[in-house]
C-alpha positions as MATLAB code, in Angstrom:
seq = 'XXXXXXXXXXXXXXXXXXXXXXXXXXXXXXXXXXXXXXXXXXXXXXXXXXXXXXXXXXXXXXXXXXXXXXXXXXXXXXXXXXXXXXXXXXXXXXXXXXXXXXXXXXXXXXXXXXXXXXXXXXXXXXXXXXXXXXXXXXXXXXXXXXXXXXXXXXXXXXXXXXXXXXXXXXXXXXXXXXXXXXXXXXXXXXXXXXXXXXXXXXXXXXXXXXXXXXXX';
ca = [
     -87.567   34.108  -77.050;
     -87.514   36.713  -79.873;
     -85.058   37.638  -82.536;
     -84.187   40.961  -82.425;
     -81.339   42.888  -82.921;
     -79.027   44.402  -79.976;
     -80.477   47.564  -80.400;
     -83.957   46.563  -79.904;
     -83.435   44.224  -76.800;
     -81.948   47.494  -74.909;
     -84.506   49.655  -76.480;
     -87.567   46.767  -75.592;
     -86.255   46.137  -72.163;
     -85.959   50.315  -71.344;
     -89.383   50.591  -72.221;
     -90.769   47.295  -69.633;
     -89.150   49.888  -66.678;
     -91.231   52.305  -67.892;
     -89.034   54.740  -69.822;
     -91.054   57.039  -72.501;
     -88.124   59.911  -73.028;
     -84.626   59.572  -74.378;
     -82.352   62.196  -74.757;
     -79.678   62.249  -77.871;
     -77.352   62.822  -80.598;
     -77.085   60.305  -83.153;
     -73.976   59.232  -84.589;
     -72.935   56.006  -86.548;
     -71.828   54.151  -83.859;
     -75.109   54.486  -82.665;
     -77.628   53.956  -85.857;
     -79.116   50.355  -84.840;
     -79.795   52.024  -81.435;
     -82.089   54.966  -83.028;
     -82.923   52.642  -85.255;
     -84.688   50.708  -82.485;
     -85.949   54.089  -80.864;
     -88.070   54.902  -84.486;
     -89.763   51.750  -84.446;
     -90.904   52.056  -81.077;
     -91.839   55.588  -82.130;
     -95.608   55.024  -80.596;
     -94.075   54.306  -77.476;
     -90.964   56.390  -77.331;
     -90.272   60.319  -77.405;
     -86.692   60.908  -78.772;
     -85.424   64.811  -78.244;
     -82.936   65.297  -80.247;
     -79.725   68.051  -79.152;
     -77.373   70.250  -80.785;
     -74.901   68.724  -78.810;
     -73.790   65.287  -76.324;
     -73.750   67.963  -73.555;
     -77.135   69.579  -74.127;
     -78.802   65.774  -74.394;
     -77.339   64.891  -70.961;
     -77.937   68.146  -69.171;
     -81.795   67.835  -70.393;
     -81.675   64.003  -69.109;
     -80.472   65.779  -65.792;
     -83.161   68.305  -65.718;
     -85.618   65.815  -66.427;
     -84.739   63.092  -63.773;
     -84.647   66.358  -61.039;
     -88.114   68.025  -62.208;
     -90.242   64.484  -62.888;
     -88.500   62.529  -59.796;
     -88.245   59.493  -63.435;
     -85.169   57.995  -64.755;
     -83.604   60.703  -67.533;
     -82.166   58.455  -70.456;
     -79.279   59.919  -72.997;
     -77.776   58.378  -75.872;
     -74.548   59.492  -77.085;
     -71.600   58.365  -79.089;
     -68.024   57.063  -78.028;
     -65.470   59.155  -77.427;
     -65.728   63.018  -77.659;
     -69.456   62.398  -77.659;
     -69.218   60.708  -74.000;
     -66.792   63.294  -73.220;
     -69.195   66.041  -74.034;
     -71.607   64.167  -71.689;
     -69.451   63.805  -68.865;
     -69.875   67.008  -67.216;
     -73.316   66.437  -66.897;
     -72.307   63.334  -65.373;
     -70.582   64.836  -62.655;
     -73.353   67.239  -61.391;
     -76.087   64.194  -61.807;
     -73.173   62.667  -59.836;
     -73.118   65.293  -56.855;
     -77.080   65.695  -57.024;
     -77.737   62.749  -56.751;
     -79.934   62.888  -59.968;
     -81.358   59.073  -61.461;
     -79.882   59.547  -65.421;
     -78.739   56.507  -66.835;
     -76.383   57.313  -69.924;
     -76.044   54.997  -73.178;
     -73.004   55.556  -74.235;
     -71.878   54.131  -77.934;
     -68.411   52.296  -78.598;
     -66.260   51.369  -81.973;
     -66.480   47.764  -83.051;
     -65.946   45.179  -80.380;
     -63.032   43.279  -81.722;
     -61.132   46.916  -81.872;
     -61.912   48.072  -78.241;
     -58.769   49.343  -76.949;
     -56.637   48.378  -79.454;
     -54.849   51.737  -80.373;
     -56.092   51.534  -84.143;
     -57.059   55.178  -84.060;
     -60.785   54.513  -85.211;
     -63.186   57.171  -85.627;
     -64.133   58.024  -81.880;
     -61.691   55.732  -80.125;
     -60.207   56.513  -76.755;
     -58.693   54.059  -74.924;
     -60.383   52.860  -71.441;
     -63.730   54.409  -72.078;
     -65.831   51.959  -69.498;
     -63.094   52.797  -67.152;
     -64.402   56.745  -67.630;
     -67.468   56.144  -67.233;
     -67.401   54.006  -64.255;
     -65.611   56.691  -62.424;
     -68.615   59.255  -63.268;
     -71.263   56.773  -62.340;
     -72.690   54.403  -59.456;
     -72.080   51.836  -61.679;
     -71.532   50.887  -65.418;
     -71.413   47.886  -67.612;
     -70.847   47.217  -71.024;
     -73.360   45.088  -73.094;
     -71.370   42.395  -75.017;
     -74.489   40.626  -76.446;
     -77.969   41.317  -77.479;
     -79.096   38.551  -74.793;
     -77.551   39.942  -72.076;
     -79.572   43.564  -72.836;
     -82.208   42.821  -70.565;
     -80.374   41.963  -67.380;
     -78.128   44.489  -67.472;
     -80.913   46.940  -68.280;
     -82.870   45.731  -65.194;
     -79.151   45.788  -62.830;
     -79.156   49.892  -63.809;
     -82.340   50.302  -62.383;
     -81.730   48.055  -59.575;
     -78.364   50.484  -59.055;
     -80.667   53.651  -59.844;
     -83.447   52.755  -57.265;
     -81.827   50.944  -54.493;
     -79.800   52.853  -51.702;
     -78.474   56.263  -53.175;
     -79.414   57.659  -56.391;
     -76.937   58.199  -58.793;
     -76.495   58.222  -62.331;
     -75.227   54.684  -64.141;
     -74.271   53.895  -67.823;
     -74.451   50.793  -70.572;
     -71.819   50.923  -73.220;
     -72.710   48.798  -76.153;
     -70.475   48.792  -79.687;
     -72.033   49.115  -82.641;
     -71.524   45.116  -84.278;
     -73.820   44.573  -80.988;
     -76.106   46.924  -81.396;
     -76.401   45.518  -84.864;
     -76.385   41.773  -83.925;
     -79.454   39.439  -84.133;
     -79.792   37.616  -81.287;
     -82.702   35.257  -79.743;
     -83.467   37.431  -76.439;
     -86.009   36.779  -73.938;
     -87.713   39.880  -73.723;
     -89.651   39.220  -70.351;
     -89.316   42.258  -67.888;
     -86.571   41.352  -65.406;
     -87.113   42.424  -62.100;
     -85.210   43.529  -59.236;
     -85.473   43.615  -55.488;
     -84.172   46.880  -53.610;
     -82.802   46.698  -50.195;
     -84.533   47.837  -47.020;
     -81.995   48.610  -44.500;
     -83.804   48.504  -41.056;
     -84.930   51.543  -39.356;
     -83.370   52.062  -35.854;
     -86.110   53.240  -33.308;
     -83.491   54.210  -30.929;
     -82.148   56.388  -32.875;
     -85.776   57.490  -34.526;
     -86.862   57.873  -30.702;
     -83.999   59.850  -29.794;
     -84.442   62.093  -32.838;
     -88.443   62.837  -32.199;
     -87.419   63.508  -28.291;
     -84.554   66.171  -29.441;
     -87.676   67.922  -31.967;
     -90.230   67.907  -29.606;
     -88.268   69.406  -26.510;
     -86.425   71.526  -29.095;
     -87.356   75.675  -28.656;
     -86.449   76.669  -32.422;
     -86.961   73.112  -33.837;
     -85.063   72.777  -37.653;
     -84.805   70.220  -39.904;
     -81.670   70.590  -42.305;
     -81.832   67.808  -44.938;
     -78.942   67.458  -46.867;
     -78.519   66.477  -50.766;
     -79.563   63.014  -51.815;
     -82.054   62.216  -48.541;
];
């Protein structure tokens, strides 16, 4: 176990699944996150935007052209907002991002108080733009939930997933075990019949075409 702040348990456990690249805009929901990202500087490229929609749409490009995990960092609210249509077409491609998405205090989470960034129902958003999406209510949980979006990333079809984590979390220090978690994927079982059947159709075919659709 290691003391370390919220920040650093989601920024320790990215980098044990290999991430190297991060995407974002800072904001000040989101300063114990980049925090975390400059003191793993040696480890960790940050590429900084003009704007939340620029930082996902790179993350996008980047998961399409390397065939890696694209990772952006944006704050609550209008930030995510910005983000979301890049969301939607890593969404219909089929594109591995995973999107870190900032939030106002915990205790204030859909409570209407009109805080800087606040809209109500934000995970609820997000969920509907992703395979999946959790929020991260405590430094020791970072890990787990880090290793579940890659699980979600990796196993069946890709799609893009997001962590929400509020700032007092980010900001937290927490004893975490920072062991890599792993994860298994399924293997759904191939059916020869089917396999046979399609190798017959090819090889007795006269003008034989393969048309692979999106996501295969």
């Amino acid at each position: 176990m290691t003391k370390v702040t919220g920040g650093a348990a989601i920024v320790r456990s990215l980098l044990a699944h290999g991430v190297d690249t991060i995407f974002g805009l800072p904001g000040v929901q989101s300063d114990h996150l980049f925090n975390a990202f400059y003191d793993n500087r040696d480890q960790l490229r940050v590429i900084h935007s003009r704007h939340e929609q620029g930082a996902a749409y790179m993350a996008l490009g980047y998961a399409l052209s390397t065939d890696r995990v694209g990772v952006f960092s944006v704050v609550p609210g209008p930030g995510f907002l910005n983000a979301s249509a890049a969301l939607a077409t890593a969404y219909s491609t089929n594109a591995r991002v995973l999107a870190l998405v900032g939030q106002i205090q915990s205790d204030s989470i859909n409570q209407g108080y009109g805080l800087l960034h606040e809209i109500p129902n934000q995970i609820g958003i997000l969920k509907t733009l992703t395979k999946w999406a959790a929020r991260i209510e405590t430094p020791a949980t970072a890990p787990q939930l880090v290793a579940e979006a890659f699980r979600q990333l990796h196993d069946g079809r890709p799609r893009p997933v997001g962590l929400e984590c509020a700032p007092d979390v980010l900001a937290m220090q927490s004893e975490v075990d920072l062991t890599r978690v792993d994860y298994t994927l399924r293997h759904p079982p191939v059916d020869r019949e089917k396999l046979a059947e399609a190798v017959a159709l090819l090889a007795n075919a006269k003008s034989p075409l393969i048309f692979v659709g999106s996501g295969a």
